[in-house]
Short mmCIF file of C-alpha atoms in Angstrom, two decimals:
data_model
loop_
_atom_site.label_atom_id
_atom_site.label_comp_id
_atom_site.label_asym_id
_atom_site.label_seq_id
_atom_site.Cartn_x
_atom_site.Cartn_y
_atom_site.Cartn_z
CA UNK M 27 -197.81 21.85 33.29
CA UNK M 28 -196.70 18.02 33.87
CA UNK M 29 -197.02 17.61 29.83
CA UNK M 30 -199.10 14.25 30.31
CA UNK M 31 -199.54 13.05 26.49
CA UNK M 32 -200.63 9.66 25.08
CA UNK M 33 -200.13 8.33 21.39
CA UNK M 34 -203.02 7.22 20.89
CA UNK M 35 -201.52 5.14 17.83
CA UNK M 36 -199.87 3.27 20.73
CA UNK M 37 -202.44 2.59 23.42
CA UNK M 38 -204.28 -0.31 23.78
CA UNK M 39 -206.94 1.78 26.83
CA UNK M 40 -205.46 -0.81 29.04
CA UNK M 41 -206.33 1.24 32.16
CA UNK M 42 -203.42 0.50 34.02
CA UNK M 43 -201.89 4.21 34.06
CA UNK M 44 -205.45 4.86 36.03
CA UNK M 45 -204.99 2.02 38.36
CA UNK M 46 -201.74 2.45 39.02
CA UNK M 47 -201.57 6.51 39.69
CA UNK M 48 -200.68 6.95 42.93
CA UNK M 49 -202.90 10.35 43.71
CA UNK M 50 -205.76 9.44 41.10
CA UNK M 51 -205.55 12.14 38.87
CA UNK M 52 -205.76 9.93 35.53
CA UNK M 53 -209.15 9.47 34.37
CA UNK M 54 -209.30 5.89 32.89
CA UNK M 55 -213.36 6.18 31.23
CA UNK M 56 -212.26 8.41 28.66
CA UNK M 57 -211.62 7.03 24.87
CA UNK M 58 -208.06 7.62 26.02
CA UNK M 59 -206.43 8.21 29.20
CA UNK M 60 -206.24 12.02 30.13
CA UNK M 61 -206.00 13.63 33.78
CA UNK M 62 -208.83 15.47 35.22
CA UNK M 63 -209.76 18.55 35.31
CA UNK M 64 -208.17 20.75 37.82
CA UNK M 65 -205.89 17.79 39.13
CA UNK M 66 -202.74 18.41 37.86
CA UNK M 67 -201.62 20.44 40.54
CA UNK M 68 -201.74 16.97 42.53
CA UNK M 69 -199.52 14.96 40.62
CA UNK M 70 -196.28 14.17 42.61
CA UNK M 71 -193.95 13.12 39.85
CA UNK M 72 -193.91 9.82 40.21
CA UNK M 73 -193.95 9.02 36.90
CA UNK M 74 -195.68 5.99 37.34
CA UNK M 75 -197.75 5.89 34.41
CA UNK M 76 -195.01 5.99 32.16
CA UNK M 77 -193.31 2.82 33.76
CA UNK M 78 -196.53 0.49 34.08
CA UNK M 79 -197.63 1.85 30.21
CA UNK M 80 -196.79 -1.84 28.03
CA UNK M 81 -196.53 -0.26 24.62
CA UNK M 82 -195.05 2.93 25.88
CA UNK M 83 -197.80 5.10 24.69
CA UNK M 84 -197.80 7.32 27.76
CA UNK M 85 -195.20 10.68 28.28
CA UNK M 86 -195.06 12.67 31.31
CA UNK M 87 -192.94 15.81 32.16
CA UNK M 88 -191.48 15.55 28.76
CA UNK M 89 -189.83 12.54 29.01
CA UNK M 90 -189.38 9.69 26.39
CA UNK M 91 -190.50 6.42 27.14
CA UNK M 92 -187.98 5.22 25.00
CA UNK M 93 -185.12 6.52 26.97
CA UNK M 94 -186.31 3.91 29.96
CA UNK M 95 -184.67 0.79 31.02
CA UNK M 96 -187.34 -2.18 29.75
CA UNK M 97 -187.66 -4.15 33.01
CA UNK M 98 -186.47 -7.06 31.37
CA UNK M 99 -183.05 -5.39 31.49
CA UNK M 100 -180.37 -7.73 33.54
CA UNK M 101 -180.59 -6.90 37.61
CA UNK M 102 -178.70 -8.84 39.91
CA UNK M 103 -179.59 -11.95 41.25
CA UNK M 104 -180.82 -12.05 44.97
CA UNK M 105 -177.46 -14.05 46.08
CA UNK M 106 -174.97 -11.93 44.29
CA UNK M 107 -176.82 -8.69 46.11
CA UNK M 108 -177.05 -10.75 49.37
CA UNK M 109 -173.35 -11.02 48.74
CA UNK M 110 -172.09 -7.68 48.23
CA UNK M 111 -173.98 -6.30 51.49
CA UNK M 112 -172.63 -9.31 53.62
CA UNK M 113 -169.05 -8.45 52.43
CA UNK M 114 -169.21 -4.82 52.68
CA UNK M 115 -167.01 -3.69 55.25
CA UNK M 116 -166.59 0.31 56.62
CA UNK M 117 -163.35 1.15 55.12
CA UNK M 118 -160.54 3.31 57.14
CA UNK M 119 -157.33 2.81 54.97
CA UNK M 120 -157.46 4.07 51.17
CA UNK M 121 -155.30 4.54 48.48
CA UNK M 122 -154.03 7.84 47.09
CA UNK M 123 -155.23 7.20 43.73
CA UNK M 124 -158.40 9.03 42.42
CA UNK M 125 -161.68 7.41 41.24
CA UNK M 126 -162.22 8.45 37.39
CA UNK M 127 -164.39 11.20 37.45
CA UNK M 128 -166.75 9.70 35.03
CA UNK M 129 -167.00 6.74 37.36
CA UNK M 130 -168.02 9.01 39.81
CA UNK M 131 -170.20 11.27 37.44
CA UNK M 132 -172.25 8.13 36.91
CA UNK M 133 -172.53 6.40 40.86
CA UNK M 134 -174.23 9.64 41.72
CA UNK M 135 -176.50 10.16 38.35
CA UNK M 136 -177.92 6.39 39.20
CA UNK M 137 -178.07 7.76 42.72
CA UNK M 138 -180.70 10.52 42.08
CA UNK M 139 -183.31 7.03 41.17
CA UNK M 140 -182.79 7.24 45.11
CA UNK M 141 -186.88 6.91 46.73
CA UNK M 142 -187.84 10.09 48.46
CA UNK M 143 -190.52 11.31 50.33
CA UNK M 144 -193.80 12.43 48.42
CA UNK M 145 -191.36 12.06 45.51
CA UNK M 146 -189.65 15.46 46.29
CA UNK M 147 -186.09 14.62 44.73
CA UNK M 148 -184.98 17.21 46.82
CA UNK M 149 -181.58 15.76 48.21
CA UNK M 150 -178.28 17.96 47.25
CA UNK M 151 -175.04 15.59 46.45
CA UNK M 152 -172.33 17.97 46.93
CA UNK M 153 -169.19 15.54 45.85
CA UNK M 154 -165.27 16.46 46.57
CA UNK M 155 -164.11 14.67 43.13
CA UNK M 156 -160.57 15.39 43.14
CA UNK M 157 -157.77 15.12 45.83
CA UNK M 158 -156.73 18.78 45.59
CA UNK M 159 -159.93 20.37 46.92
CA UNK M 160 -160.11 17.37 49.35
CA UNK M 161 -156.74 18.77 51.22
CA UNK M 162 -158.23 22.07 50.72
CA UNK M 163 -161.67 21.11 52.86
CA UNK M 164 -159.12 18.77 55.08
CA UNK M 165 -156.90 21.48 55.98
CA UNK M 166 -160.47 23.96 56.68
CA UNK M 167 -162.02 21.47 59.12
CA UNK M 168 -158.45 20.84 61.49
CA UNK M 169 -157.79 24.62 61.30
CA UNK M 170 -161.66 25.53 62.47
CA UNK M 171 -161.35 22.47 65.17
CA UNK M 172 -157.80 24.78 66.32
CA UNK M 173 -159.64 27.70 66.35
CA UNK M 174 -162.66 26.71 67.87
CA UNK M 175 -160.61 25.54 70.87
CA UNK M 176 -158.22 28.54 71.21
CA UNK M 177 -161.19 30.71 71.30
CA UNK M 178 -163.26 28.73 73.43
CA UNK M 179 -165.92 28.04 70.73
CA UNK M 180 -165.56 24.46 70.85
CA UNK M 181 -168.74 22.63 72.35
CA UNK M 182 -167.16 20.06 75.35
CA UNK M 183 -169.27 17.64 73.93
CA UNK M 184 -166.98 18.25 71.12
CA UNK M 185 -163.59 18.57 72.86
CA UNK M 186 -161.91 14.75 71.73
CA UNK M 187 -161.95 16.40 68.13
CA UNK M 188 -159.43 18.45 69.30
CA UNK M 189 -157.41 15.27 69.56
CA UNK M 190 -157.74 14.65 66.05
CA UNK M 191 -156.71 17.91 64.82
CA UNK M 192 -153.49 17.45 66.80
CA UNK M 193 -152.67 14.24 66.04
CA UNK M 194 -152.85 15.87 62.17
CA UNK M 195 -151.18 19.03 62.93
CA UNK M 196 -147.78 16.95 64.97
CA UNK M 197 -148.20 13.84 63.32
CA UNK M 198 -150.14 13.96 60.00
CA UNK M 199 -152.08 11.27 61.08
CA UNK M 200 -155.32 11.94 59.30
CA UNK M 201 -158.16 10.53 61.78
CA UNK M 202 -161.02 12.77 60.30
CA UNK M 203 -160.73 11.85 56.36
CA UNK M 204 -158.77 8.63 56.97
CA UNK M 205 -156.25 10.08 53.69
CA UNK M 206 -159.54 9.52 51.42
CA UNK M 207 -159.29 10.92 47.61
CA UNK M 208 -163.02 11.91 47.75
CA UNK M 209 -166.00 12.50 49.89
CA UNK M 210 -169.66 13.03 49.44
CA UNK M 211 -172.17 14.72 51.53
CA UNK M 212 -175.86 14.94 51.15
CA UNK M 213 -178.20 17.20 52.57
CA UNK M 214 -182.00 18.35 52.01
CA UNK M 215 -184.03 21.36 52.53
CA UNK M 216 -185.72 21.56 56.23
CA UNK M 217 -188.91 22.65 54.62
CA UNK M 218 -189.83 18.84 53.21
CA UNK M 219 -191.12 16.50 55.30
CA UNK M 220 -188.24 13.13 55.49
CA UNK M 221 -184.90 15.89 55.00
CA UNK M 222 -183.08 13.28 56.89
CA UNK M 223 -184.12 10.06 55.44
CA UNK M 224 -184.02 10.84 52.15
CA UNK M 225 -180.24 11.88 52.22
CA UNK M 226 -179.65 8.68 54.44
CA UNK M 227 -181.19 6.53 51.88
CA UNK M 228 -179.67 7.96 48.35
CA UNK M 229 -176.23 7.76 50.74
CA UNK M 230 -177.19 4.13 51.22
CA UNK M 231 -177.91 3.82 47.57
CA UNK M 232 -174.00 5.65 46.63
CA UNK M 233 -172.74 2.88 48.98
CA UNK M 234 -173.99 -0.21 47.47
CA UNK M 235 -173.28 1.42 43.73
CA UNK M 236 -169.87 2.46 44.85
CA UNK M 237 -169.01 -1.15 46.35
CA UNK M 238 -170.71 -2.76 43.23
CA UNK M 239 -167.80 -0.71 41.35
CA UNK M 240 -165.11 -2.34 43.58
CA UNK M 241 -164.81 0.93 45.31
CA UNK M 242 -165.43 1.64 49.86
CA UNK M 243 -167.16 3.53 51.92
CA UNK M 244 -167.10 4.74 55.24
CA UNK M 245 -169.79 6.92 57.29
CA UNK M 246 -168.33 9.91 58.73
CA UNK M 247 -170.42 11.84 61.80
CA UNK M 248 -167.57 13.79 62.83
CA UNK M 249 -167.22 15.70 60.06
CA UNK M 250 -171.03 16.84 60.24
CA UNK M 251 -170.50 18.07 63.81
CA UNK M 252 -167.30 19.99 62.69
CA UNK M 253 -169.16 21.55 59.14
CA UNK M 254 -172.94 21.45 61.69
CA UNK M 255 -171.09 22.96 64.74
CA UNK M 256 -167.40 23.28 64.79
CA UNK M 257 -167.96 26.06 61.71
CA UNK M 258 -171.09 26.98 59.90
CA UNK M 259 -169.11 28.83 57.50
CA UNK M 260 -167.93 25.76 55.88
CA UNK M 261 -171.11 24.75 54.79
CA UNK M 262 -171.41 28.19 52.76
CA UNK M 263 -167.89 27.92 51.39
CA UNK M 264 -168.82 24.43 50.11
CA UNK M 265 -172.16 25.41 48.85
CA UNK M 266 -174.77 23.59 51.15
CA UNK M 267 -177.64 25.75 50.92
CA UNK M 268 -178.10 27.51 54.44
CA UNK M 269 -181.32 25.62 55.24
CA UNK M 270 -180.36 21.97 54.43
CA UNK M 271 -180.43 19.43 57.06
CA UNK M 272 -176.83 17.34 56.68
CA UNK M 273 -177.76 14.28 57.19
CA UNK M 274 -174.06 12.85 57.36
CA UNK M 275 -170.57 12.33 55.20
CA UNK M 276 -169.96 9.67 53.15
CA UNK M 277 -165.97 9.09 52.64
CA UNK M 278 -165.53 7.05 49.27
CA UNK M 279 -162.25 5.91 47.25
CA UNK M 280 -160.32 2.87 46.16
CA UNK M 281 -159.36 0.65 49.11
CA UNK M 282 -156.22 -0.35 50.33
CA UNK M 283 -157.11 -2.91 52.36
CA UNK M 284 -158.86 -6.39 51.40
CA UNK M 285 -161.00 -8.69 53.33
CA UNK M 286 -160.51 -12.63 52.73
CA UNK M 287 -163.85 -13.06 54.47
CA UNK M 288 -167.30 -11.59 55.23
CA UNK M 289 -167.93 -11.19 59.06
CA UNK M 290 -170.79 -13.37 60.65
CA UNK M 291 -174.37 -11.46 61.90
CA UNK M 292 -174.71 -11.50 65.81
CA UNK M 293 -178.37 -12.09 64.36
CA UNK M 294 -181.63 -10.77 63.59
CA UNK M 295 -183.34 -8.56 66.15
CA UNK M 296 -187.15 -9.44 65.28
CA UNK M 297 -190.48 -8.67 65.86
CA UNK M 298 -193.12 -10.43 64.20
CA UNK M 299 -196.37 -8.41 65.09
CA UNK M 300 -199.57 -10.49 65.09
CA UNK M 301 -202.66 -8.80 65.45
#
């Protein structure tokens, strides 16, 4: 049941949660809105009719229009967004000290308003929230790179990681997690139809949030080739469901470097079709 219910105290029979539904399932000729017969099955979630309603007379899936941001709310103007992605930068040198957790709690709760494919919402964030259980995973991925290699596991298209784990294991230089407090991966089930763009996109979404906070980034393949490939078993110990698709890592913490300057675009690759 998707719990579609209008107060009809409220509605004005505006039509626009007909117009607007994406898989035309609200029937808009009735006295009041109401979805068709048999159709419900077909709505994806969208909750679009609860957004476009003016009055808020519309509830869906037993939510509250009243608990919604009005879209008056403040957003960011388009220069001070243009801004912040011009001066991002991929960060490789953090500090020690540990995001709040409720700083955290709430990047990745705005991060579920992610887009996704046909709506799914199907995207796992598993987050490492704490430096403790980030030396715990740390010391996992160099031992299973050690491993791997001593017992002729590792893939040669794999071999420089090797490198890495011995720079850590003689030097302590940390070339995998870069010293980060915390680290976020996200993965989706192989059984949807955009696994990997979905994950890349709420990932892209953490990023933005994240630097809006004052907080850095950096994308992090290798680590999905040692949790993909290195050692499957790490994926189970951390709880990625065994058929997710990892789409990559996301390392995240306060930075300890700082950029005077954005860098300059080597320009826009374009093609304007014409038909």
């Amino acid at each position: 049941m998707i719990n579609f219910i209008v107060d009809k105290d409220k509605c004005t029979k505006c039509g626009l949660c007909s117009l607007d539904c994406p898989v035309l399932i609200i029937n808009g000729k009735t006295e009041f809105p109401e979805i068709k017969e048999g159709k419900e099955d077909m709505c994806i979630k969208c909750q679009h009719c609860l957004a476009i309603c003016p009055t808020g007379a519309i509830s869906i899936l037993g939510k509250n229009p009243e608990d919604s941001i009005p879209s008056k709310s403040k957003t960011p103007e388009f220069e001070e967004m243009s801004n912040m992605i011009k001066l991002r930068r991929s960060i490789r040198k953090f500090k020690q000290e540990e995001v709040d957790k409720t700083v955290i709690q709430e990047l990745l709760e705005t991060t579920a308003y992610a887009p996704t494919g046909h709506n799914k919402n199907a995207v796992l964030l598993s987050v490492v929230d704490n430096k403790e259980d980030l030396n715990k995973l740390r010391n996992l991925a160099y031992d299973s790179i050690k491993t791997a290699l001593e017992e002729g596991n590792l893939p040669s298209s794999l071999h420089f990681l090797s490198d890495f784990q011995r720079l850590w294991e003689t030097k302590k230089i940390d070339v995998l997690f870069r010293d980060v407090p915390h680290l976020l991966i996200a993965s989706a089930p192989n059984t949807i139809t955009t696994p990997d763009a979905d994950s890349y996109i709420a990932l892209s979404y953490f990023e933005l949030l994240a630097n809006s906070y004052g907080l850095s980034t950096l994308w992090n393949g290798f680590l999905k080739w040692v949790f993909n490939d290195v050692n499957p078993d790490i994926r189970k110990q951390i709880g990625i469901p065994e058929n997710h698709i990892i789409a990559t890592v996301l390392l995240f913490g306060k930075p300890a470097v700082k950029y005077a300057r954005s860098i300059q675009s080597e320009g826009l690759n374009l093609n304007r079709i014409k038909l």
